[in-house]
């Protein structure tokens, strides 16, 4: 039986006293010297080699291309142009652990099912990860790397979570974040999330040039991404004073949330500690996005405007949060018992 194909790796070969790129292809071991003993230089050579490998002329059959190659190319070329690049990177790592050595043609409903079982994570997480695999394969097909696409079987979409904060809970959380134990940036993070409905990564990446206090807008557009109107959010008049005070403490070009001018890596631990002090359970940074959408629906905001404000689709907004709207099914409930108009009753 031929050896299983393995994706390219960077390895130190002691007998050669040099870093080598090693992989298997059609069951045969392959290797390529980086020509250096320095790890950093070897990694640079490895990345250049991967890029050259990705520029092979002409599309290939899915059986001739490794899944790891498709995932790495997608991560390099598209990963930085999406709203949550870290989520794609984590998904690629998890997918690589499972599919390493397999070709794109090995993606079947059976292998996707085994991935779901072995991954052992929530249905939502596994669905997002397999969604990245689907996007990577489709991207490779559209860009001319594959002769055809391959279907990726996704698990059923889980029921949307309905955890959101009441106004009182939000106030408790903000007060808990303002205690001496918390970082100065944490209350501002919570306010931005509640008043814009944006994801954690978009908020942590926000710089002051993206905030226009005169026009009262925030531009969450990502550089290099196709420009849309959904990335621009109007600043709530209730939130504007908070931003103006924060701007006085910041710099014109720096991050809105920062530690001594440096970008914050994550707020997970500090946020969890604030939730514990506030006595809140089942709350994560993403809960703030759910809260913003729920509040908009509860106040009767037009779904089209709310969807644009939150940078989501009207269909998704109504499916997940529509039941919070005061007009939810009102007309249907009122009309269900009415007699149809202009209908003649034949005796």
mmCIF file of N, CA and C in Angstrom, residues 76-192:
data_model
loop_
_atom_site.group_PDB
_atom_site.id
_atom_site.type_symbol
_atom_site.label_atom_id
_atom_site.label_comp_id
_atom_site.label_asym_id
_atom_site.label_seq_id
_atom_site.Cartn_x
_atom_site.Cartn_y
_atom_site.Cartn_z
ATOM 1 N N UNK A 76 -3.749 32.605 3.548
ATOM 2 C CA UNK A 76 -2.802 33.651 3.164
ATOM 3 C C UNK A 76 -3.464 34.725 2.299
ATOM 4 N N UNK A 77 -4.323 34.323 1.383
ATOM 5 C CA UNK A 77 -4.858 35.255 0.410
ATOM 6 C C UNK A 77 -6.175 35.894 0.833
ATOM 7 N N UNK A 78 -6.950 35.204 1.675
ATOM 8 C CA UNK A 78 -8.247 35.735 2.070
ATOM 9 C C UNK A 78 -8.381 35.960 3.567
ATOM 10 N N UNK A 79 -7.523 35.310 4.347
ATOM 11 C CA UNK A 79 -7.676 35.351 5.793
ATOM 12 C C UNK A 79 -7.607 36.732 6.408
ATOM 13 N N UNK A 80 -6.811 37.622 5.824
ATOM 14 C CA UNK A 80 -6.664 38.964 6.384
ATOM 15 C C UNK A 80 -7.710 39.941 5.865
ATOM 16 N N UNK A 81 -8.572 39.481 4.968
ATOM 17 C CA UNK A 81 -9.537 40.380 4.339
ATOM 18 C C UNK A 81 -10.961 40.147 4.822
ATOM 19 N N UNK A 82 -11.115 39.388 5.873
ATOM 20 C CA UNK A 82 -12.431 39.103 6.416
ATOM 21 C C UNK A 82 -12.584 39.783 7.760
ATOM 22 N N UNK A 83 -13.804 39.770 8.274
ATOM 23 C CA UNK A 83 -14.084 40.497 9.512
ATOM 24 C C UNK A 83 -13.410 39.869 10.724
ATOM 25 N N UNK A 84 -13.324 38.537 10.761
ATOM 26 C CA UNK A 84 -12.739 37.848 11.910
ATOM 27 C C UNK A 84 -11.632 36.906 11.453
ATOM 28 N N UNK A 85 -10.431 37.439 11.134
ATOM 29 C CA UNK A 85 -9.345 36.591 10.627
ATOM 30 C C UNK A 85 -8.891 35.531 11.617
ATOM 31 N N UNK A 86 -8.960 35.825 12.929
ATOM 32 C CA UNK A 86 -8.515 34.844 13.915
ATOM 33 C C UNK A 86 -9.376 33.588 13.875
ATOM 34 N N UNK A 87 -10.659 33.755 13.624
ATOM 35 C CA UNK A 87 -11.551 32.599 13.583
ATOM 36 C C UNK A 87 -11.196 31.694 12.408
ATOM 37 N N UNK A 88 -10.796 32.285 11.283
ATOM 38 C CA UNK A 88 -10.382 31.476 10.136
ATOM 39 C C UNK A 88 -9.075 30.753 10.457
ATOM 40 N N UNK A 89 -8.144 31.457 11.092
ATOM 41 C CA UNK A 89 -6.858 30.838 11.428
ATOM 42 C C UNK A 89 -7.046 29.647 12.367
ATOM 43 N N UNK A 90 -7.891 29.804 13.384
ATOM 44 C CA UNK A 90 -8.154 28.693 14.309
ATOM 45 C C UNK A 90 -8.829 27.529 13.584
ATOM 46 N N UNK A 91 -9.749 27.860 12.674
ATOM 47 C CA UNK A 91 -10.432 26.803 11.921
ATOM 48 C C UNK A 91 -9.442 26.040 11.047
ATOM 49 N N UNK A 92 -8.518 26.759 10.414
ATOM 50 C CA UNK A 92 -7.527 26.110 9.559
ATOM 51 C C UNK A 92 -6.651 25.164 10.373
ATOM 52 N N UNK A 93 -6.268 25.577 11.583
ATOM 53 C CA UNK A 93 -5.461 24.709 12.436
ATOM 54 C C UNK A 93 -6.200 23.415 12.776
ATOM 55 N N UNK A 94 -7.469 23.551 13.157
ATOM 56 C CA UNK A 94 -8.251 22.368 13.515
ATOM 57 C C UNK A 94 -8.464 21.454 12.309
ATOM 58 N N UNK A 95 -8.759 22.036 11.158
ATOM 59 C CA UNK A 95 -8.979 21.244 9.944
ATOM 60 C C UNK A 95 -7.688 20.550 9.499
ATOM 61 N N UNK A 96 -6.555 21.239 9.656
ATOM 62 C CA UNK A 96 -5.277 20.661 9.258
ATOM 63 C C UNK A 96 -4.939 19.431 10.102
ATOM 64 N N UNK A 97 -5.225 19.508 11.407
ATOM 65 C CA UNK A 97 -4.951 18.359 12.283
ATOM 66 C C UNK A 97 -5.690 17.111 11.820
ATOM 67 N N UNK A 98 -6.902 17.297 11.309
ATOM 68 C CA UNK A 98 -7.714 16.144 10.923
ATOM 69 C C UNK A 98 -7.447 15.698 9.483
ATOM 70 N N UNK A 99 -7.343 16.657 8.560
ATOM 71 C CA UNK A 99 -7.286 16.326 7.133
ATOM 72 C C UNK A 99 -5.868 16.252 6.577
ATOM 73 N N UNK A 100 -4.839 16.426 7.405
ATOM 74 C CA UNK A 100 -3.469 16.411 6.903
ATOM 75 C C UNK A 100 -3.170 15.087 6.185
ATOM 76 N N UNK A 101 -2.596 15.218 4.993
ATOM 77 C CA UNK A 101 -2.274 14.049 4.186
ATOM 78 C C UNK A 101 -3.378 13.630 3.243
ATOM 79 N N UNK A 102 -4.548 14.243 3.341
ATOM 80 C CA UNK A 102 -5.670 13.920 2.468
ATOM 81 C C UNK A 102 -5.761 14.909 1.317
ATOM 82 N N UNK A 103 -6.215 14.431 0.185
ATOM 83 C CA UNK A 103 -6.441 15.306 -0.958
ATOM 84 C C UNK A 103 -7.847 15.889 -0.873
ATOM 85 N N UNK A 104 -8.104 16.888 -1.693
ATOM 86 C CA UNK A 104 -9.429 17.515 -1.711
ATOM 87 C C UNK A 104 -10.500 16.496 -2.086
ATOM 88 N N UNK A 105 -10.136 15.529 -2.935
ATOM 89 C CA UNK A 105 -11.098 14.501 -3.343
ATOM 90 C C UNK A 105 -11.526 13.616 -2.172
ATOM 91 N N UNK A 106 -10.764 13.632 -1.071
ATOM 92 C CA UNK A 106 -11.114 12.822 0.089
ATOM 93 C C UNK A 106 -12.216 13.447 0.940
ATOM 94 N N UNK A 107 -12.629 14.661 0.590
ATOM 95 C CA UNK A 107 -13.709 15.314 1.331
ATOM 96 C C UNK A 107 -15.038 14.714 0.879
ATOM 97 N N UNK A 108 -15.676 13.990 1.759
ATOM 98 C CA UNK A 108 -16.948 13.326 1.483
ATOM 99 C C UNK A 108 -17.874 13.530 2.681
ATOM 100 N N UNK A 109 -19.159 13.227 2.541
ATOM 101 C CA UNK A 109 -20.040 13.305 3.712
ATOM 102 C C UNK A 109 -19.549 12.438 4.866
ATOM 103 N N UNK A 110 -18.905 11.307 4.540
ATOM 104 C CA UNK A 110 -18.407 10.414 5.584
ATOM 105 C C UNK A 110 -17.233 11.042 6.345
ATOM 106 N N UNK A 111 -16.271 11.636 5.608
ATOM 107 C CA UNK A 111 -15.128 12.253 6.294
ATOM 108 C C UNK A 111 -15.569 13.487 7.079
ATOM 109 N N UNK A 112 -16.528 14.227 6.545
ATOM 110 C CA UNK A 112 -17.044 15.387 7.289
ATOM 111 C C UNK A 112 -17.743 14.927 8.562
ATOM 112 N N UNK A 113 -18.471 13.810 8.479
ATOM 113 C CA UNK A 113 -19.132 13.273 9.660
ATOM 114 C C UNK A 113 -18.133 12.836 10.718
ATOM 115 N N UNK A 114 -17.034 12.202 10.281
ATOM 116 C CA UNK A 114 -16.005 11.796 11.237
ATOM 117 C C UNK A 114 -15.337 13.012 11.873
ATOM 118 N N UNK A 115 -15.175 14.066 11.100
ATOM 119 C CA UNK A 115 -14.592 15.293 11.649
ATOM 120 C C UNK A 115 -15.477 15.833 12.774
ATOM 121 N N UNK A 116 -16.788 15.838 12.550
ATOM 122 C CA UNK A 116 -17.719 16.322 13.570
ATOM 123 C C UNK A 116 -17.588 15.488 14.840
ATOM 124 N N UNK A 117 -17.504 14.166 14.682
ATOM 125 C CA UNK A 117 -17.410 13.275 15.840
ATOM 126 C C UNK A 117 -16.091 13.447 16.596
ATOM 127 N N UNK A 118 -14.986 13.495 15.857
ATOM 128 C CA UNK A 118 -13.678 13.555 16.504
ATOM 129 C C UNK A 118 -13.361 14.940 17.055
ATOM 130 N N UNK A 119 -13.928 15.970 16.452
ATOM 131 C CA UNK A 119 -13.648 17.331 16.913
ATOM 132 C C UNK A 119 -14.194 17.530 18.315
ATOM 133 N N UNK A 120 -15.365 17.012 18.592
ATOM 134 C CA UNK A 120 -15.901 17.082 19.944
ATOM 135 C C UNK A 120 -16.242 18.472 20.422
ATOM 136 N N UNK A 121 -16.538 19.375 19.501
ATOM 137 C CA UNK A 121 -16.925 20.743 19.872
ATOM 138 C C UNK A 121 -18.393 20.960 19.567
ATOM 139 N N UNK A 122 -18.896 22.150 19.863
ATOM 140 C CA UNK A 122 -20.312 22.441 19.647
ATOM 141 C C UNK A 122 -20.633 22.407 18.156
ATOM 142 N N UNK A 123 -21.914 22.185 17.860
ATOM 143 C CA UNK A 123 -22.349 22.118 16.462
ATOM 144 C C UNK A 123 -22.049 23.413 15.729
ATOM 145 N N UNK A 124 -22.208 24.549 16.431
ATOM 146 C CA UNK A 124 -21.940 25.835 15.797
ATOM 147 C C UNK A 124 -20.475 25.994 15.424
ATOM 148 N N UNK A 125 -19.581 25.576 16.334
ATOM 149 C CA UNK A 125 -18.143 25.688 16.076
ATOM 150 C C UNK A 125 -17.729 24.808 14.902
ATOM 151 N N UNK A 126 -18.173 23.541 14.922
ATOM 152 C CA UNK A 126 -17.796 22.614 13.853
ATOM 153 C C UNK A 126 -18.390 23.063 12.517
ATOM 154 N N UNK A 127 -19.585 23.584 12.546
ATOM 155 C CA UNK A 127 -20.198 24.074 11.301
ATOM 156 C C UNK A 127 -19.396 25.229 10.714
ATOM 157 N N UNK A 128 -18.938 26.148 11.578
ATOM 158 C CA UNK A 128 -18.122 27.270 11.093
ATOM 159 C C UNK A 128 -16.805 26.765 10.518
ATOM 160 N N UNK A 129 -16.190 25.791 11.177
ATOM 161 C CA UNK A 129 -14.903 25.273 10.700
ATOM 162 C C UNK A 129 -15.057 24.583 9.347
ATOM 163 N N UNK A 130 -16.058 23.740 9.207
ATOM 164 C CA UNK A 130 -16.287 23.100 7.910
ATOM 165 C C UNK A 130 -16.712 24.128 6.869
ATOM 166 N N UNK A 131 -17.339 25.205 7.315
ATOM 167 C CA UNK A 131 -17.668 26.294 6.394
ATOM 168 C C UNK A 131 -16.416 26.942 5.820
ATOM 169 N N UNK A 132 -15.350 27.027 6.637
ATOM 170 C CA UNK A 132 -14.067 27.544 6.156
ATOM 171 C C UNK A 132 -13.487 26.600 5.100
ATOM 172 N N UNK A 133 -13.599 25.289 5.351
ATOM 173 C CA UNK A 133 -13.127 24.318 4.356
ATOM 174 C C UNK A 133 -13.890 24.469 3.051
ATOM 175 N N UNK A 134 -15.195 24.632 3.129
ATOM 176 C CA UNK A 134 -16.004 24.825 1.920
ATOM 177 C C UNK A 134 -15.575 26.087 1.182
ATOM 178 N N UNK A 135 -15.376 27.177 1.938
ATOM 179 C CA UNK A 135 -14.969 28.439 1.313
ATOM 180 C C UNK A 135 -13.594 28.306 0.658
ATOM 181 N N UNK A 136 -12.665 27.578 1.304
ATOM 182 C CA UNK A 136 -11.321 27.406 0.751
ATOM 183 C C UNK A 136 -11.358 26.607 -0.547
ATOM 184 N N UNK A 137 -12.156 25.553 -0.577
ATOM 185 C CA UNK A 137 -12.260 24.745 -1.795
ATOM 186 C C UNK A 137 -12.916 25.538 -2.921
ATOM 187 N N UNK A 138 -13.978 26.266 -2.603
ATOM 188 C CA UNK A 138 -14.634 27.085 -3.628
ATOM 189 C C UNK A 138 -13.707 28.174 -4.151
ATOM 190 N N UNK A 139 -12.907 28.745 -3.234
ATOM 191 C CA UNK A 139 -11.956 29.786 -3.650
ATOM 192 C C UNK A 139 -10.895 29.202 -4.587
ATOM 193 N N UNK A 140 -10.406 28.012 -4.251
ATOM 194 C CA UNK A 140 -9.410 27.363 -5.108
ATOM 195 C C UNK A 140 -9.987 27.053 -6.487
ATOM 196 N N UNK A 141 -11.252 26.690 -6.537
ATOM 197 C CA UNK A 141 -11.894 26.405 -7.823
ATOM 198 C C UNK A 141 -12.070 27.677 -8.643
ATOM 199 N N UNK A 142 -12.548 28.737 -8.003
ATOM 200 C CA UNK A 142 -12.770 29.999 -8.714
ATOM 201 C C UNK A 142 -11.462 30.638 -9.185
ATOM 202 N N UNK A 143 -10.394 30.415 -8.414
ATOM 203 C CA UNK A 143 -9.106 31.020 -8.785
ATOM 204 C C UNK A 143 -8.302 30.150 -9.746
ATOM 205 N N UNK A 144 -8.869 29.038 -10.191
ATOM 206 C CA UNK A 144 -8.208 28.220 -11.208
ATOM 207 C C UNK A 144 -7.267 27.167 -10.686
ATOM 208 N N UNK A 145 -7.307 26.868 -9.403
ATOM 209 C CA UNK A 145 -6.438 25.827 -8.852
ATOM 210 C C UNK A 145 -7.038 24.443 -9.022
ATOM 211 N N UNK A 146 -8.372 24.362 -8.974
ATOM 212 C CA UNK A 146 -9.071 23.084 -9.074
ATOM 213 C C UNK A 146 -9.918 23.029 -10.337
ATOM 214 N N UNK A 147 -9.991 21.863 -10.918
ATOM 215 C CA UNK A 147 -10.837 21.690 -12.103
ATOM 216 C C UNK A 147 -12.313 21.705 -11.745
ATOM 217 N N UNK A 148 -12.627 21.353 -10.523
ATOM 218 C CA UNK A 148 -14.019 21.342 -10.064
ATOM 219 C C UNK A 148 -14.035 21.515 -8.555
ATOM 220 N N UNK A 149 -15.184 21.932 -8.069
ATOM 221 C CA UNK A 149 -15.336 22.063 -6.624
ATOM 222 C C UNK A 149 -15.775 20.731 -6.031
ATOM 223 N N UNK A 150 -15.699 20.640 -4.729
ATOM 224 C CA UNK A 150 -16.098 19.429 -4.010
ATOM 225 C C UNK A 150 -17.052 19.844 -2.899
ATOM 226 N N UNK A 151 -18.151 19.131 -2.766
ATOM 227 C CA UNK A 151 -19.153 19.469 -1.751
ATOM 228 C C UNK A 151 -18.639 19.153 -0.358
ATOM 229 N N UNK A 152 -18.904 20.067 0.563
ATOM 230 C CA UNK A 152 -18.557 19.875 1.977
ATOM 231 C C UNK A 152 -19.857 19.775 2.757
ATOM 232 N N UNK A 153 -20.078 18.661 3.429
ATOM 233 C CA UNK A 153 -21.309 18.414 4.167
ATOM 234 C C UNK A 153 -21.228 19.073 5.534
ATOM 235 N N UNK A 154 -22.127 20.011 5.809
ATOM 236 C CA UNK A 154 -22.130 20.729 7.079
ATOM 237 C C UNK A 154 -23.188 20.155 8.014
ATOM 238 N N UNK A 155 -22.922 20.122 9.316
ATOM 239 C CA UNK A 155 -23.964 19.706 10.267
ATOM 240 C C UNK A 155 -25.085 20.722 10.280
ATOM 241 N N UNK A 156 -26.237 20.311 10.776
ATOM 242 C CA UNK A 156 -27.383 21.213 10.827
ATOM 243 C C UNK A 156 -27.058 22.455 11.643
ATOM 244 N N UNK A 157 -27.654 23.564 11.225
ATOM 245 C CA UNK A 157 -27.440 24.819 11.946
ATOM 246 C C UNK A 157 -28.069 24.716 13.342
ATOM 247 N N UNK A 158 -27.314 25.022 14.394
ATOM 248 C CA UNK A 158 -27.878 24.929 15.746
ATOM 249 C C UNK A 158 -28.892 26.029 15.991
ATOM 250 N N UNK A 159 -29.737 25.805 16.972
ATOM 251 C CA UNK A 159 -30.704 26.832 17.350
ATOM 252 C C UNK A 159 -29.953 28.064 17.858
ATOM 253 N N UNK A 160 -30.371 29.258 17.429
ATOM 254 C CA UNK A 160 -29.663 30.471 17.872
ATOM 255 C C UNK A 160 -29.783 30.671 19.377
ATOM 256 N N UNK A 161 -28.704 31.159 19.963
ATOM 257 C CA UNK A 161 -28.719 31.437 21.400
ATOM 258 C C UNK A 161 -29.556 32.676 21.667
ATOM 259 N N UNK A 162 -30.313 32.624 22.755
ATOM 260 C CA UNK A 162 -31.185 33.752 23.065
ATOM 261 C C UNK A 162 -30.707 34.494 24.311
ATOM 262 N N UNK A 163 -29.412 34.350 24.651
ATOM 263 C CA UNK A 163 -28.875 35.051 25.823
ATOM 264 C C UNK A 163 -28.504 36.462 25.426
ATOM 265 N N UNK A 164 -29.110 37.415 26.087
ATOM 266 C CA UNK A 164 -28.792 38.819 25.874
ATOM 267 C C UNK A 164 -28.923 39.532 27.219
ATOM 268 N N UNK A 165 -28.404 40.741 27.294
ATOM 269 C CA UNK A 165 -28.405 41.478 28.554
ATOM 270 C C UNK A 165 -29.578 42.438 28.615
ATOM 271 N N UNK A 166 -30.214 42.483 29.766
ATOM 272 C CA UNK A 166 -31.187 43.551 29.998
ATOM 273 C C UNK A 166 -30.420 44.845 30.239
ATOM 274 N N UNK A 167 -31.134 45.948 30.249
ATOM 275 C CA UNK A 167 -30.468 47.238 30.509
ATOM 276 C C UNK A 167 -29.834 47.237 31.901
ATOM 277 N N UNK A 168 -30.511 46.619 32.855
ATOM 278 C CA UNK A 168 -29.976 46.561 34.217
ATOM 279 C C UNK A 168 -28.708 45.703 34.262
ATOM 280 N N UNK A 169 -28.711 44.566 33.548
ATOM 281 C CA UNK A 169 -27.524 43.705 33.519
ATOM 282 C C UNK A 169 -26.358 44.415 32.844
ATOM 283 N N UNK A 170 -26.638 45.147 31.774
ATOM 284 C CA UNK A 170 -25.577 45.884 31.083
ATOM 285 C C UNK A 170 -24.961 46.935 31.999
ATOM 286 N N UNK A 171 -25.815 47.611 32.770
ATOM 287 C CA UNK A 171 -25.306 48.614 33.717
ATOM 288 C C UNK A 171 -24.433 47.963 34.789
ATOM 289 N N UNK A 172 -24.845 46.789 35.285
ATOM 290 C CA UNK A 172 -24.038 46.067 36.270
ATOM 291 C C UNK A 172 -22.677 45.689 35.702
ATOM 292 N N UNK A 173 -22.684 45.226 34.452
ATOM 293 C CA UNK A 173 -21.433 44.808 33.822
ATOM 294 C C UNK A 173 -20.477 45.983 33.652
ATOM 295 N N UNK A 174 -21.004 47.119 33.239
ATOM 296 C CA UNK A 174 -20.154 48.301 33.046
ATOM 297 C C UNK A 174 -19.582 48.763 34.386
ATOM 298 N N UNK A 175 -20.416 48.747 35.427
ATOM 299 C CA UNK A 175 -19.923 49.134 36.760
ATOM 300 C C UNK A 175 -18.841 48.163 37.232
ATOM 301 N N UNK A 176 -19.042 46.877 36.975
ATOM 302 C CA UNK A 176 -18.039 45.878 37.388
ATOM 303 C C UNK A 176 -16.744 46.053 36.616
ATOM 304 N N UNK A 177 -16.833 46.532 35.378
ATOM 305 C CA UNK A 177 -15.640 46.740 34.559
ATOM 306 C C UNK A 177 -14.886 47.999 34.957
ATOM 307 N N UNK A 178 -15.528 48.870 35.728
ATOM 308 C CA UNK A 178 -14.889 50.124 36.140
ATOM 309 C C UNK A 178 -14.199 50.004 37.492
ATOM 310 N N UNK A 179 -14.212 48.833 38.084
ATOM 311 C CA UNK A 179 -13.574 48.652 39.386
ATOM 312 C C UNK A 179 -12.054 48.723 39.242
ATOM 313 N N UNK A 180 -11.332 48.983 40.341
ATOM 314 C CA UNK A 180 -9.863 49.078 40.256
ATOM 315 C C UNK A 180 -9.197 47.824 39.715
ATOM 316 N N UNK A 181 -9.869 46.658 39.879
ATOM 317 C CA UNK A 181 -9.254 45.420 39.399
ATOM 318 C C UNK A 181 -9.253 45.319 37.868
ATOM 319 N N UNK A 182 -10.138 46.095 37.207
ATOM 320 C CA UNK A 182 -10.299 45.970 35.754
ATOM 321 C C UNK A 182 -9.393 46.937 35.010
ATOM 322 N N UNK A 183 -9.109 46.605 33.760
ATOM 323 C CA UNK A 183 -8.333 47.480 32.895
ATOM 324 C C UNK A 183 -9.167 48.700 32.498
ATOM 325 N N UNK A 184 -8.510 49.792 32.194
ATOM 326 C CA UNK A 184 -9.223 51.013 31.823
ATOM 327 C C UNK A 184 -9.997 50.858 30.514
ATOM 328 N N UNK A 185 -9.500 49.981 29.632
ATOM 329 C CA UNK A 185 -10.135 49.875 28.325
ATOM 330 C C UNK A 185 -11.400 49.014 28.340
ATOM 331 N N UNK A 186 -11.622 48.214 29.381
ATOM 332 C CA UNK A 186 -12.727 47.265 29.377
ATOM 333 C C UNK A 186 -14.103 47.940 29.325
ATOM 334 N N UNK A 187 -14.375 48.995 30.128
ATOM 335 C CA UNK A 187 -15.684 49.652 30.009
ATOM 336 C C UNK A 187 -15.933 50.205 28.612
ATOM 337 N N UNK A 188 -14.894 50.760 27.994
ATOM 338 C CA UNK A 188 -15.058 51.309 26.646
ATOM 339 C C UNK A 188 -15.348 50.203 25.639
ATOM 340 N N UNK A 189 -14.698 49.052 25.801
ATOM 341 C CA UNK A 189 -14.983 47.924 24.915
ATOM 342 C C UNK A 189 -16.452 47.527 25.011
ATOM 343 N N UNK A 190 -16.979 47.434 26.229
ATOM 344 C CA UNK A 190 -18.371 47.036 26.425
ATOM 345 C C UNK A 190 -19.312 48.050 25.779
ATOM 346 N N UNK A 191 -19.021 49.333 25.956
ATOM 347 C CA UNK A 191 -19.876 50.375 25.379
ATOM 348 C C UNK A 191 -19.853 50.327 23.850
ATOM 349 N N UNK A 192 -18.670 50.161 23.261
ATOM 350 C CA UNK A 192 -18.586 50.090 21.795
ATOM 351 C C UNK A 192 -19.380 48.896 21.281
#
